[in-house]
Amino acid sequence: MAEPAVVAPALGQEGATRRTAPRGFWQDTIHRLRRHRTGMVGATLVALLVLTALFGPYLAPYDPNQMDFSVRFSPPTLRHPLGADDFGRDILSRIMVGARVSLQVGMIAVGIAATVGTLLGLVAGYAGRVVDEVIMRAMDILFAFPAILLAIAILAALGKGILNAMVAIGVVYIPIFARIARGTVLAVRNEEFVEAARAIGARDARILFRHILPNALAPLIVETSLSLSFAILAEAALSFFGLGTQPPDPSWGRMLSEGRAYFQQSPWMGIFPGLAIMLSVMGFNFLGDGLRDVLDPRLKNL
């Protein structure tokens, strides 16, 4: 008598759906980023910066502008974990409050650059000819200047201050986003889905923002992360030269400038603000590197 055939147990409908259901864009990005070590280190540092910027003013042990001349140049102690500066102000409190300034300037400046640059790049790549030449030659002129020198020149015209620093840094990084957006438009403007949209009578604005712009999201997201690190560094540099955040408001760059005069006597005045700048810039760079690897379509199957 023949033995009965062994039938493998079938997966339930729910299990099959759970195994085969594709992840969305953001879910897939987060899933792949979790497996990227460098990206996760950067994401952790960025998360700490964001939390410090949000809650630092409420969790700071002292008023960042409170002076106590009895503890001038105090080294790190239990009372002042990161020491005190030349006016007796708590360095930890000033760093925690200064995190909000650095992140705010970086986000607004990069927001300006990303918005204006992306729009200019989309228009230049889609319109072509004279419009493309005019816009991109203007971007080349901006590219011809070193970033920090161009920002200083803009501040010289607008006047020093935190708001003008945001505008100056934003203008400096507009050409980067413009080139990325334009490159994407040139790559896909003759694709079949764009031609199909034109054939059914879609307006140019709808074609740009509904069909072309989504193809530029991945490189724009990566560039946004990397530009945030440079924007924080640029704000620190401008404040270091006295052109950004004005006293008595705390700023990492300003604190670094103030600590420079007392580096031999009280090195902690410059070391700890410098570490804050370094960790923030490193966090956004690591996150940008991770996002670049995660969003690269050539690495999707690795």
Coordinates of C-alpha atoms in Angstrom, one line a residue, residues 28-128:
D28 CA 11.8 50.9 4.3
T29 CA 14.2 53.8 4.8
I30 CA 14.0 53.5 8.6
H31 CA 14.3 49.7 8.5
R32 CA 17.5 49.9 6.4
L33 CA 18.9 52.8 8.4
R34 CA 18.6 50.7 11.6
R35 CA 21.1 48.3 10.1
H36 CA 23.5 51.0 9.1
R37 CA 25.9 51.5 12.0
T38 CA 27.3 54.9 11.0
G39 CA 23.9 56.1 10.2
M40 CA 22.5 55.0 13.6
V41 CA 25.4 56.7 15.4
G42 CA 24.6 59.9 13.5
A43 CA 20.9 59.5 14.2
T44 CA 21.6 59.1 17.9
L45 CA 23.7 62.2 18.1
V46 CA 21.1 64.2 16.1
A47 CA 18.4 63.0 18.4
L48 CA 20.4 64.1 21.5
L49 CA 20.9 67.5 19.9
V50 CA 17.2 67.9 19.1
L51 CA 16.2 66.9 22.6
T52 CA 18.8 69.3 24.1
A53 CA 17.5 72.1 21.9
L54 CA 13.9 71.4 22.9
F55 CA 14.3 70.9 26.6
G56 CA 17.7 72.4 27.4
P57 CA 16.3 75.8 28.5
Y58 CA 14.0 74.0 30.9
L59 CA 16.5 71.5 32.2
A60 CA 19.6 73.8 32.5
P61 CA 20.7 73.9 36.1
Y62 CA 21.3 77.7 36.0
D63 CA 20.1 80.8 34.1
P64 CA 22.6 80.9 31.2
N65 CA 23.2 84.6 31.7
Q66 CA 23.3 84.5 35.5
M67 CA 26.7 85.9 36.7
D68 CA 28.4 84.8 39.9
F69 CA 31.8 86.4 40.3
S70 CA 32.6 84.2 43.2
V71 CA 33.1 81.2 40.8
R72 CA 34.8 82.9 38.0
F73 CA 37.0 80.5 36.0
S74 CA 35.8 77.6 38.2
P75 CA 37.0 74.3 36.9
P76 CA 34.5 71.4 36.4
T77 CA 32.9 70.5 39.8
L78 CA 29.7 69.0 41.1
R79 CA 28.3 72.5 41.3
H80 CA 29.3 73.4 37.8
P81 CA 29.9 70.1 35.9
L82 CA 31.6 71.9 32.9
G83 CA 33.0 74.8 34.9
A84 CA 32.3 78.5 34.8
D85 CA 33.4 81.3 32.5
D86 CA 35.0 84.6 33.1
F87 CA 31.7 86.1 34.3
G88 CA 30.9 83.1 36.5
R89 CA 28.2 81.8 34.2
D90 CA 27.6 78.1 34.1
I91 CA 29.1 76.6 30.9
L92 CA 26.8 73.6 30.9
S93 CA 23.7 75.8 31.0
R94 CA 25.0 78.0 28.2
I95 CA 25.8 75.0 26.0
M96 CA 22.3 73.5 26.6
V97 CA 20.6 76.8 25.7
G98 CA 23.0 77.4 22.9
A99 CA 21.9 74.1 21.3
R100 CA 18.6 75.7 20.4
V101 CA 20.2 78.6 18.7
S102 CA 22.5 76.4 16.6
L103 CA 19.7 74.0 15.6
Q104 CA 17.3 76.8 14.9
V105 CA 19.7 78.7 12.7
G106 CA 20.7 75.5 10.9
M107 CA 17.1 74.4 10.2
I108 CA 15.8 77.8 9.0
A109 CA 18.9 78.5 6.9
V110 CA 18.8 75.1 5.2
G111 CA 15.0 75.5 4.8
I112 CA 15.6 78.7 2.9
A113 CA 18.3 77.1 0.8
A114 CA 16.3 74.0 0.1
T115 CA 13.1 75.8 -0.8
V116 CA 14.6 78.5 -3.1
G117 CA 17.3 76.3 -4.5
T118 CA 14.9 73.4 -5.4
L119 CA 12.4 75.8 -7.1
L120 CA 15.2 77.4 -9.1
G121 CA 16.6 74.0 -10.1
L122 CA 13.2 72.7 -11.2
V123 CA 12.4 75.7 -13.3
A124 CA 15.9 75.8 -14.8
G125 CA 15.9 72.2 -15.8
Y126 CA 12.3 72.1 -17.1
A127 CA 12.3 75.4 -19.0
G128 CA 15.8 75.0 -20.4

